[in-house]
Amino acid sequence: MSHPVVFIDGDQGTTGLQIHERLHGRADLRVFTLPASDRKNPQRRAEAINACDIAILCLPDAAAREAVEAIGNPAVRVIDASSAHRTALGWTYGFPEMAEGQARSIANARRVTNPGCYPTGAIGLLRPLIEAGLVPRDYPFAIHAVSGYSGGGRARVEEHEGPNAASAPAFQVYGLELRHKHTPEIQHHAGLGQRPFFLPAYGAFRQGIVLTIPLELRLLQTGVSAATLQTCLARHYVDTRHVQVMSLDESRTAACLDPQALNGTNDLRLGVFASDEHGQVLLAAVFDNLGKGASGAAVQNLDLMLERL
């Protein structure tokens, strides 16, 4: 039997390059991309996507939609790394650890939409707690995250690594219009009853994310504590390979959270930090925005889908 053919459409950006790198040397599949002369040729791109077993789209949203529309071969399966289909009907959300049976759904899916980097942390923290009834769906969530500048794509990488890198800002908060495209994705897949407040930022480091969500225990059901929340997360992710939940002892002794701690991995580390005195809890997630937040997740989903070829 011939090896499955994987076509990466858009391998020049940060996500596509990292996927290509992660698949380099794999003997169980054949990876191909288009030469530079054909990348903007609609006919060549359509031919390529219809000739593969699984296509990984690393494209802007509009181009990703066009690529999917060009598929005429019903056997072609797709992993879309853009945000074009993350809340669309008919697409399976590519977060295997999110819910029971999600990995199996991904393995069987024809169309998989890769999660956004920030939503991976927010959904990973909130969905288990909401499904367990420990945090109300209509809680007024405020989500803050700091990502490495690679999360801004080639333009932000050039700003920090190009000839004018010395003048690049050390830190910048963005999305001040409060309409970040990841917000509906977080609300939909975390199961929130209303739109969360989401504010992202970039730091002067290449990759990695720290995402935090504060909770007031007085707004939760009586008896819910940091220990209750940590136990829920630990149970939800107990059998997963790529999600780690810090013990309360680890959280108590942690002096800080390093956004770069899991760079180069496909792991997601979750923690629950608490002030018993003030009745406040901080949920936190650390992961690589180019790993579990992008290319690592895509390769994880690809491996699940290859099980059904």
PDB file of N, CA and C in Angstrom, residues 50-142:
ATOM      1  N   ASN A  50      -6.664  18.256  -5.047  1.00  0.00           N
ATOM      2  CA  ASN A  50      -7.518  17.129  -5.425  1.00  0.00           C
ATOM      3  C   ASN A  50      -6.735  15.842  -5.636  1.00  0.00           C
ATOM      4  N   ALA A  51      -5.417  15.932  -5.600  1.00  0.00           N
ATOM      5  CA  ALA A  51      -4.573  14.748  -5.799  1.00  0.00           C
ATOM      6  C   ALA A  51      -4.026  14.190  -4.492  1.00  0.00           C
ATOM      7  N   CYS A  52      -4.365  14.803  -3.363  1.00  0.00           N
ATOM      8  CA  CYS A  52      -3.793  14.348  -2.101  1.00  0.00           C
ATOM      9  C   CYS A  52      -4.818  13.563  -1.273  1.00  0.00           C
ATOM     10  N   ASP A  53      -4.332  12.940  -0.216  1.00  0.00           N
ATOM     11  CA  ASP A  53      -5.228  12.271   0.732  1.00  0.00           C
ATOM     12  C   ASP A  53      -5.692  13.251   1.807  1.00  0.00           C
ATOM     13  N   ILE A  54      -4.747  14.045   2.322  1.00  0.00           N
ATOM     14  CA  ILE A  54      -5.071  15.047   3.340  1.00  0.00           C
ATOM     15  C   ILE A  54      -4.376  16.352   2.978  1.00  0.00           C
ATOM     16  N   ALA A  55      -5.148  17.425   2.937  1.00  0.00           N
ATOM     17  CA  ALA A  55      -4.597  18.755   2.674  1.00  0.00           C
ATOM     18  C   ALA A  55      -4.561  19.537   3.977  1.00  0.00           C
ATOM     19  N   ILE A  56      -3.434  20.194   4.228  1.00  0.00           N
ATOM     20  CA  ILE A  56      -3.306  21.090   5.379  1.00  0.00           C
ATOM     21  C   ILE A  56      -3.227  22.504   4.843  1.00  0.00           C
ATOM     22  N   LEU A  57      -4.212  23.320   5.179  1.00  0.00           N
ATOM     23  CA  LEU A  57      -4.303  24.676   4.659  1.00  0.00           C
ATOM     24  C   LEU A  57      -3.701  25.660   5.654  1.00  0.00           C
ATOM     25  N   CYS A  58      -2.646  26.327   5.246  1.00  0.00           N
ATOM     26  CA  CYS A  58      -1.989  27.347   6.077  1.00  0.00           C
ATOM     27  C   CYS A  58      -2.100  28.674   5.330  1.00  0.00           C
ATOM     28  N   LEU A  59      -3.311  29.147   5.211  1.00  0.00           N
ATOM     29  CA  LEU A  59      -3.642  30.262   4.336  1.00  0.00           C
ATOM     30  C   LEU A  59      -4.450  31.320   5.074  1.00  0.00           C
ATOM     31  N   PRO A  60      -4.527  32.533   4.523  1.00  0.00           N
ATOM     32  CA  PRO A  60      -5.505  33.493   5.043  1.00  0.00           C
ATOM     33  C   PRO A  60      -6.920  32.943   4.889  1.00  0.00           C
ATOM     34  N   ASP A  61      -7.848  33.483   5.656  1.00  0.00           N
ATOM     35  CA  ASP A  61      -9.199  32.932   5.688  1.00  0.00           C
ATOM     36  C   ASP A  61      -9.844  32.840   4.305  1.00  0.00           C
ATOM     37  N   ALA A  62      -9.795  33.915   3.534  1.00  0.00           N
ATOM     38  CA  ALA A  62     -10.452  33.918   2.226  1.00  0.00           C
ATOM     39  C   ALA A  62      -9.834  32.869   1.307  1.00  0.00           C
ATOM     40  N   ALA A  63      -8.518  32.755   1.318  1.00  0.00           N
ATOM     41  CA  ALA A  63      -7.839  31.767   0.475  1.00  0.00           C
ATOM     42  C   ALA A  63      -8.156  30.351   0.923  1.00  0.00           C
ATOM     43  N   ALA A  64      -8.336  30.150   2.229  1.00  0.00           N
ATOM     44  CA  ALA A  64      -8.690  28.823   2.731  1.00  0.00           C
ATOM     45  C   ALA A  64     -10.080  28.421   2.245  1.00  0.00           C
ATOM     46  N   ARG A  65     -11.009  29.358   2.257  1.00  0.00           N
ATOM     47  CA  ARG A  65     -12.355  29.061   1.746  1.00  0.00           C
ATOM     48  C   ARG A  65     -12.319  28.725   0.265  1.00  0.00           C
ATOM     49  N   GLU A  66     -11.509  29.470  -0.478  1.00  0.00           N
ATOM     50  CA  GLU A  66     -11.376  29.190  -1.907  1.00  0.00           C
ATOM     51  C   GLU A  66     -10.776  27.816  -2.147  1.00  0.00           C
ATOM     52  N   ALA A  67      -9.801  27.435  -1.344  1.00  0.00           N
ATOM     53  CA  ALA A  67      -9.166  26.125  -1.498  1.00  0.00           C
ATOM     54  C   ALA A  67     -10.171  25.010  -1.261  1.00  0.00           C
ATOM     55  N   VAL A  68     -11.006  25.157  -0.236  1.00  0.00           N
ATOM     56  CA  VAL A  68     -12.009  24.137   0.061  1.00  0.00           C
ATOM     57  C   VAL A  68     -13.033  24.050  -1.068  1.00  0.00           C
ATOM     58  N   GLU A  69     -13.425  25.191  -1.613  1.00  0.00           N
ATOM     59  CA  GLU A  69     -14.393  25.207  -2.714  1.00  0.00           C
ATOM     60  C   GLU A  69     -13.835  24.540  -3.972  1.00  0.00           C
ATOM     61  N   ALA A  70     -12.506  24.506  -4.089  1.00  0.00           N
ATOM     62  CA  ALA A  70     -11.883  23.904  -5.269  1.00  0.00           C
ATOM     63  C   ALA A  70     -11.803  22.386  -5.189  1.00  0.00           C
ATOM     64  N   ILE A  71     -12.166  21.810  -4.048  1.00  0.00           N
ATOM     65  CA  ILE A  71     -12.076  20.357  -3.889  1.00  0.00           C
ATOM     66  C   ILE A  71     -13.254  19.677  -4.575  1.00  0.00           C
ATOM     67  N   GLY A  72     -12.948  18.846  -5.549  1.00  0.00           N
ATOM     68  CA  GLY A  72     -13.976  18.062  -6.220  1.00  0.00           C
ATOM     69  C   GLY A  72     -13.865  16.585  -5.920  1.00  0.00           C
ATOM     70  N   ASN A  73     -12.727  16.178  -5.403  1.00  0.00           N
ATOM     71  CA  ASN A  73     -12.467  14.784  -5.069  1.00  0.00           C
ATOM     72  C   ASN A  73     -13.040  14.488  -3.681  1.00  0.00           C
ATOM     73  N   PRO A  74     -14.072  13.653  -3.580  1.00  0.00           N
ATOM     74  CA  PRO A  74     -14.711  13.406  -2.279  1.00  0.00           C
ATOM     75  C   PRO A  74     -13.816  12.680  -1.283  1.00  0.00           C
ATOM     76  N   ALA A  75     -12.717  12.111  -1.745  1.00  0.00           N
ATOM     77  CA  ALA A  75     -11.822  11.374  -0.842  1.00  0.00           C
ATOM     78  C   ALA A  75     -10.851  12.292  -0.102  1.00  0.00           C
ATOM     79  N   VAL A  76     -10.727  13.537  -0.564  1.00  0.00           N
ATOM     80  CA  VAL A  76      -9.768  14.460   0.049  1.00  0.00           C
ATOM     81  C   VAL A  76     -10.283  14.919   1.414  1.00  0.00           C
ATOM     82  N   ARG A  77      -9.403  14.828   2.391  1.00  0.00           N
ATOM     83  CA  ARG A  77      -9.714  15.310   3.742  1.00  0.00           C
ATOM     84  C   ARG A  77      -8.876  16.551   4.018  1.00  0.00           C
ATOM     85  N   VAL A  78      -9.372  17.398   4.911  1.00  0.00           N
ATOM     86  CA  VAL A  78      -8.765  18.715   5.092  1.00  0.00           C
ATOM     87  C   VAL A  78      -8.540  19.026   6.563  1.00  0.00           C
ATOM     88  N   ILE A  79      -7.366  19.622   6.840  1.00  0.00           N
ATOM     89  CA  ILE A  79      -7.093  20.285   8.119  1.00  0.00           C
ATOM     90  C   ILE A  79      -6.877  21.753   7.787  1.00  0.00           C
ATOM     91  N   ASP A  80      -7.745  22.614   8.263  1.00  0.00           N
ATOM     92  CA  ASP A  80      -7.636  24.040   7.978  1.00  0.00           C
ATOM     93  C   ASP A  80      -7.042  24.753   9.189  1.00  0.00           C
ATOM     94  N   ALA A  81      -5.841  25.308   9.016  1.00  0.00           N
ATOM     95  CA  ALA A  81      -5.170  26.006  10.116  1.00  0.00           C
ATOM     96  C   ALA A  81      -5.600  27.470  10.222  1.00  0.00           C
ATOM     97  N   SER A  82      -6.416  27.944   9.283  1.00  0.00           N
ATOM     98  CA  SER A  82      -6.903  29.321   9.360  1.00  0.00           C
ATOM     99  C   SER A  82      -8.100  29.383  10.304  1.00  0.00           C
ATOM    100  N   SER A  83      -8.637  30.588  10.469  1.00  0.00           N
ATOM    101  CA  SER A  83      -9.820  30.745  11.324  1.00  0.00           C
ATOM    102  C   SER A  83     -11.114  30.724  10.527  1.00  0.00           C
ATOM    103  N   ALA A  84     -11.038  30.354   9.247  1.00  0.00           N
ATOM    104  CA  ALA A  84     -12.200  30.449   8.358  1.00  0.00           C
ATOM    105  C   ALA A  84     -13.363  29.549   8.758  1.00  0.00           C
ATOM    106  N   HIS A  85     -13.083  28.398   9.354  1.00  0.00           N
ATOM    107  CA  HIS A  85     -14.141  27.405   9.584  1.00  0.00           C
ATOM    108  C   HIS A  85     -14.278  26.988  11.043  1.00  0.00           C
ATOM    109  N   ARG A  86     -13.768  27.773  11.970  1.00  0.00           N
ATOM    110  CA  ARG A  86     -13.702  27.313  13.359  1.00  0.00           C
ATOM    111  C   ARG A  86     -15.039  27.235  14.067  1.00  0.00           C
ATOM    112  N   THR A  87     -16.030  27.917  13.571  1.00  0.00           N
ATOM    113  CA  THR A  87     -17.376  27.788  14.140  1.00  0.00           C
ATOM    114  C   THR A  87     -18.376  27.366  13.068  1.00  0.00           C
ATOM    115  N   ALA A  88     -17.882  26.841  11.951  1.00  0.00           N
ATOM    116  CA  ALA A  88     -18.744  26.493  10.815  1.00  0.00           C
ATOM    117  C   ALA A  88     -19.355  25.102  10.979  1.00  0.00           C
ATOM    118  N   LEU A  89     -20.590  24.970  10.534  1.00  0.00           N
ATOM    119  CA  LEU A  89     -21.252  23.667  10.543  1.00  0.00           C
ATOM    120  C   LEU A  89     -20.526  22.720   9.598  1.00  0.00           C
ATOM    121  N   GLY A  90     -20.466  21.457   9.967  1.00  0.00           N
ATOM    122  CA  GLY A  90     -19.847  20.463   9.119  1.00  0.00           C
ATOM    123  C   GLY A  90     -18.354  20.305   9.333  1.00  0.00           C
ATOM    124  N   TRP A  91     -17.774  21.126  10.201  1.00  0.00           N
ATOM    125  CA  TRP A  91     -16.350  21.043  10.498  1.00  0.00           C
ATOM    126  C   TRP A  91     -16.145  20.552  11.923  1.00  0.00           C
ATOM    127  N   THR A  92     -15.197  19.631  12.089  1.00  0.00           N
ATOM    128  CA  THR A  92     -14.880  19.090  13.408  1.00  0.00           C
ATOM    129  C   THR A  92     -13.767  19.924  14.032  1.00  0.00           C
ATOM    130  N   TYR A  93     -13.965  20.323  15.272  1.00  0.00           N
ATOM    131  CA  TYR A  93     -12.987  21.169  15.947  1.00  0.00           C
ATOM    132  C   TYR A  93     -11.792  20.330  16.389  1.00  0.00           C
ATOM    133  N   GLY A  94     -10.588  20.756  15.961  1.00  0.00           N
ATOM    134  CA  GLY A  94      -9.397  19.927  16.138  1.00  0.00           C
ATOM    135  C   GLY A  94      -8.677  20.088  17.467  1.00  0.00           C
ATOM    136  N   PHE A  95      -9.415  19.941  18.545  1.00  0.00           N
ATOM    137  CA  PHE A  95      -8.825  19.980  19.898  1.00  0.00           C
ATOM    138  C   PHE A  95      -9.130  18.616  20.526  1.00  0.00           C
ATOM    139  N   PRO A  96      -8.253  17.623  20.332  1.00  0.00           N
ATOM    140  CA  PRO A  96      -8.568  16.247  20.717  1.00  0.00           C
ATOM    141  C   PRO A  96      -8.917  16.065  22.188  1.00  0.00           C
ATOM    142  N   GLU A  97      -8.312  16.859  23.077  1.00  0.00           N
ATOM    143  CA  GLU A  97      -8.517  16.688  24.514  1.00  0.00           C
ATOM    144  C   GLU A  97      -9.719  17.463  25.045  1.00  0.00           C
ATOM    145  N   MET A  98     -10.386  18.210  24.188  1.00  0.00           N
ATOM    146  CA  MET A  98     -11.441  19.113  24.626  1.00  0.00           C
ATOM    147  C   MET A  98     -12.601  18.395  25.296  1.00  0.00           C
ATOM    148  N   ALA A  99     -13.002  17.269  24.758  1.00  0.00           N
ATOM    149  CA  ALA A  99     -14.174  16.558  25.272  1.00  0.00           C
ATOM    150  C   ALA A  99     -14.022  15.068  25.002  1.00  0.00           C
ATOM    151  N   GLU A 100     -14.762  14.282  25.737  1.00  0.00           N
ATOM    152  CA  GLU A 100     -14.742  12.835  25.519  1.00  0.00           C
ATOM    153  C   GLU A 100     -15.210  12.529  24.100  1.00  0.00           C
ATOM    154  N   GLY A 101     -14.454  11.719  23.405  1.00  0.00           N
ATOM    155  CA  GLY A 101     -14.811  11.337  22.049  1.00  0.00           C
ATOM    156  C   GLY A 101     -14.336  12.296  20.977  1.00  0.00           C
ATOM    157  N   GLN A 102     -13.714  13.425  21.374  1.00  0.00           N
ATOM    158  CA  GLN A 102     -13.287  14.408  20.378  1.00  0.00           C
ATOM    159  C   GLN A 102     -12.176  13.863  19.490  1.00  0.00           C
ATOM    160  N   ALA A 103     -11.221  13.139  20.065  1.00  0.00           N
ATOM    161  CA  ALA A 103     -10.139  12.557  19.264  1.00  0.00           C
ATOM    162  C   ALA A 103     -10.696  11.580  18.236  1.00  0.00           C
ATOM    163  N   ARG A 104     -11.687  10.795  18.638  1.00  0.00           N
ATOM    164  CA  ARG A 104     -12.309   9.850  17.701  1.00  0.00           C
ATOM    165  C   ARG A 104     -13.041  10.588  16.590  1.00  0.00           C
ATOM    166  N   SER A 105     -13.707  11.693  16.941  1.00  0.00           N
ATOM    167  CA  SER A 105     -14.401  12.490  15.925  1.00  0.00           C
ATOM    168  C   SER A 105     -13.419  13.063  14.912  1.00  0.00           C
ATOM    169  N   ILE A 106     -12.275  13.525  15.386  1.00  0.00           N
ATOM    170  CA  ILE A 106     -11.250  14.056  14.494  1.00  0.00           C
ATOM    171  C   ILE A 106     -10.724  12.962  13.578  1.00  0.00           C
ATOM    172  N   ALA A 107     -10.481  11.792  14.147  1.00  0.00           N
ATOM    173  CA  ALA A 107      -9.949  10.677  13.358  1.00  0.00           C
ATOM    174  C   ALA A 107     -10.873  10.308  12.207  1.00  0.00           C
ATOM    175  N   ASN A 108     -12.174  10.448  12.412  1.00  0.00           N
ATOM    176  CA  ASN A 108     -13.158  10.057  11.398  1.00  0.00           C
ATOM    177  C   ASN A 108     -13.603  11.194  10.493  1.00  0.00           C
ATOM    178  N   ALA A 109     -13.158  12.409  10.775  1.00  0.00           N
ATOM    179  CA  ALA A 109     -13.692  13.584  10.086  1.00  0.00           C
ATOM    180  C   ALA A 109     -13.123  13.753   8.678  1.00  0.00           C
ATOM    181  N   ARG A 110     -13.929  14.373   7.807  1.00  0.00           N
ATOM    182  CA  ARG A 110     -13.461  14.791   6.486  1.00  0.00           C
ATOM    183  C   ARG A 110     -12.912  16.211   6.522  1.00  0.00           C
ATOM    184  N   ARG A 111     -13.465  17.021   7.424  1.00  0.00           N
ATOM    185  CA  ARG A 111     -13.079  18.427   7.522  1.00  0.00           C
ATOM    186  C   ARG A 111     -12.767  18.757   8.983  1.00  0.00           C
ATOM    187  N   VAL A 112     -11.525  19.117   9.261  1.00  0.00           N
ATOM    188  CA  VAL A 112     -11.091  19.454  10.615  1.00  0.00           C
ATOM    189  C   VAL A 112     -10.572  20.889  10.616  1.00  0.00           C
ATOM    190  N   THR A 113     -11.038  21.679  11.557  1.00  0.00           N
ATOM    191  CA  THR A 113     -10.560  23.046  11.695  1.00  0.00           C
ATOM    192  C   THR A 113      -9.648  23.133  12.916  1.00  0.00           C
ATOM    193  N   ASN A 114      -8.405  23.530  12.666  1.00  0.00           N
ATOM    194  CA  ASN A 114      -7.426  23.641  13.742  1.00  0.00           C
ATOM    195  C   ASN A 114      -7.806  24.790  14.680  1.00  0.00           C
ATOM    196  N   PRO A 115      -7.719  24.610  15.994  1.00  0.00           N
ATOM    197  CA  PRO A 115      -8.050  25.699  16.916  1.00  0.00           C
ATOM    198  C   PRO A 115      -7.089  26.876  16.783  1.00  0.00           C
ATOM    199  N   GLY A 116      -7.555  28.051  17.167  1.00  0.00           N
ATOM    200  CA  GLY A 116      -6.669  29.195  17.272  1.00  0.00           C
ATOM    201  C   GLY A 116      -5.764  29.035  18.476  1.00  0.00           C
ATOM    202  N   CYS A 117      -4.659  29.788  18.490  1.00  0.00           N
ATOM    203  CA  CYS A 117      -3.713  29.651  19.599  1.00  0.00           C
ATOM    204  C   CYS A 117      -4.338  30.088  20.918  1.00  0.00           C
ATOM    205  N   TYR A 118      -4.858  31.305  20.989  1.00  0.00           N
ATOM    206  CA  TYR A 118      -5.457  31.772  22.239  1.00  0.00           C
ATOM    207  C   TYR A 118      -6.658  30.910  22.670  1.00  0.00           C
ATOM    208  N   PRO A 119      -7.559  30.550  21.739  1.00  0.00           N
ATOM    209  CA  PRO A 119      -8.688  29.707  22.153  1.00  0.00           C
ATOM    210  C   PRO A 119      -8.269  28.374  22.753  1.00  0.00           C
ATOM    211  N   THR A 120      -7.144  27.818  22.305  1.00  0.00           N
ATOM    212  CA  THR A 120      -6.689  26.550  22.878  1.00  0.00           C
ATOM    213  C   THR A 120      -6.529  26.657  24.385  1.00  0.00           C
ATOM    214  N   GLY A 121      -5.896  27.732  24.860  1.00  0.00           N
ATOM    215  CA  GLY A 121      -5.719  27.915  26.295  1.00  0.00           C
ATOM    216  C   GLY A 121      -7.019  28.208  27.010  1.00  0.00           C
ATOM    217  N   ALA A 122      -7.840  29.105  26.446  1.00  0.00           N
ATOM    218  CA  ALA A 122      -9.084  29.497  27.103  1.00  0.00           C
ATOM    219  C   ALA A 122     -10.074  28.341  27.164  1.00  0.00           C
ATOM    220  N   ILE A 123     -10.241  27.638  26.062  1.00  0.00           N
ATOM    221  CA  ILE A 123     -11.182  26.508  26.027  1.00  0.00           C
ATOM    222  C   ILE A 123     -10.667  25.368  26.895  1.00  0.00           C
ATOM    223  N   GLY A 124      -9.356  25.141  26.841  1.00  0.00           N
ATOM    224  CA  GLY A 124      -8.780  24.083  27.668  1.00  0.00           C
ATOM    225  C   GLY A 124      -9.042  24.293  29.143  1.00  0.00           C
ATOM    226  N   LEU A 125      -9.047  25.545  29.584  1.00  0.00           N
ATOM    227  CA  LEU A 125      -9.321  25.858  30.981  1.00  0.00           C
ATOM    228  C   LEU A 125     -10.812  25.846  31.308  1.00  0.00           C
ATOM    229  N   LEU A 126     -11.619  26.448  30.457  1.00  0.00           N
ATOM    230  CA  LEU A 126     -13.005  26.736  30.822  1.00  0.00           C
ATOM    231  C   LEU A 126     -13.998  25.607  30.542  1.00  0.00           C
ATOM    232  N   ARG A 127     -13.838  24.940  29.419  1.00  0.00           N
ATOM    233  CA  ARG A 127     -14.881  23.973  29.050  1.00  0.00           C
ATOM    234  C   ARG A 127     -15.095  22.879  30.097  1.00  0.00           C
ATOM    235  N   PRO A 128     -14.054  22.237  30.628  1.00  0.00           N
ATOM    236  CA  PRO A 128     -14.297  21.202  31.645  1.00  0.00           C
ATOM    237  C   PRO A 128     -15.006  21.748  32.886  1.00  0.00           C
ATOM    238  N   LEU A 129     -14.661  22.974  33.283  1.00  0.00           N
ATOM    239  CA  LEU A 129     -15.259  23.555  34.491  1.00  0.00           C
ATOM    240  C   LEU A 129     -16.723  23.910  34.260  1.00  0.00           C
ATOM    241  N   ILE A 130     -17.034  24.374  33.073  1.00  0.00           N
ATOM    242  CA  ILE A 130     -18.417  24.718  32.742  1.00  0.00           C
ATOM    243  C   ILE A 130     -19.261  23.452  32.603  1.00  0.00           C
ATOM    244  N   GLU A 131     -18.726  22.448  31.925  1.00  0.00           N
ATOM    245  CA  GLU A 131     -19.476  21.194  31.756  1.00  0.00           C
ATOM    246  C   GLU A 131     -19.733  20.514  33.098  1.00  0.00           C
ATOM    247  N   ALA A 132     -18.821  20.701  34.055  1.00  0.00           N
ATOM    248  CA  ALA A 132     -18.993  20.101  35.381  1.00  0.00           C
ATOM    249  C   ALA A 132     -19.917  20.938  36.272  1.00  0.00           C
ATOM    250  N   GLY A 133     -20.329  22.106  35.790  1.00  0.00           N
ATOM    251  CA  GLY A 133     -21.217  22.964  36.562  1.00  0.00           C
ATOM    252  C   GLY A 133     -20.515  23.734  37.671  1.00  0.00           C
ATOM    253  N   LEU A 134     -19.193  23.798  37.635  1.00  0.00           N
ATOM    254  CA  LEU A 134     -18.452  24.501  38.686  1.00  0.00           C
ATOM    255  C   LEU A 134     -18.366  26.002  38.435  1.00  0.00           C
ATOM    256  N   VAL A 135     -18.427  26.374  37.177  1.00  0.00           N
ATOM    257  CA  VAL A 135     -18.418  27.786  36.798  1.00  0.00           C
ATOM    258  C   VAL A 135     -19.635  28.024  35.902  1.00  0.00           C
ATOM    259  N   PRO A 136     -20.459  29.028  36.202  1.00  0.00           N
ATOM    260  CA  PRO A 136     -21.661  29.256  35.394  1.00  0.00           C
ATOM    261  C   PRO A 136     -21.322  29.714  33.977  1.00  0.00           C
ATOM    262  N   ARG A 137     -22.138  29.303  33.031  1.00  0.00           N
ATOM    263  CA  ARG A 137     -21.920  29.660  31.631  1.00  0.00           C
ATOM    264  C   ARG A 137     -21.968  31.172  31.408  1.00  0.00           C
ATOM    265  N   ASP A 138     -22.751  31.865  32.233  1.00  0.00           N
ATOM    266  CA  ASP A 138     -22.897  33.309  32.038  1.00  0.00           C
ATOM    267  C   ASP A 138     -21.969  34.124  32.930  1.00  0.00           C
ATOM    268  N   TYR A 139     -20.928  33.502  33.479  1.00  0.00           N
ATOM    269  CA  TYR A 139     -19.944  34.238  34.279  1.00  0.00           C
ATOM    270  C   TYR A 139     -19.318  35.325  33.395  1.00  0.00           C
ATOM    271  N   PRO A 140     -19.050  36.519  33.932  1.00  0.00           N
ATOM    272  CA  PRO A 140     -18.436  37.587  33.127  1.00  0.00           C
ATOM    273  C   PRO A 140     -16.924  37.366  32.964  1.00  0.00           C
ATOM    274  N   PHE A 141     -16.560  36.479  32.079  1.00  0.00           N
ATOM    275  CA  PHE A 141     -15.157  36.097  31.911  1.00  0.00           C
ATOM    276  C   PHE A 141     -14.335  37.226  31.300  1.00  0.00           C
ATOM    277  N   ALA A 142     -13.156  37.451  31.862  1.00  0.00           N
ATOM    278  CA  ALA A 142     -12.155  38.348  31.291  1.00  0.00           C
ATOM    279  C   ALA A 142     -10.896  37.533  31.030  1.00  0.00           C
TER     280      ALA A 142
END
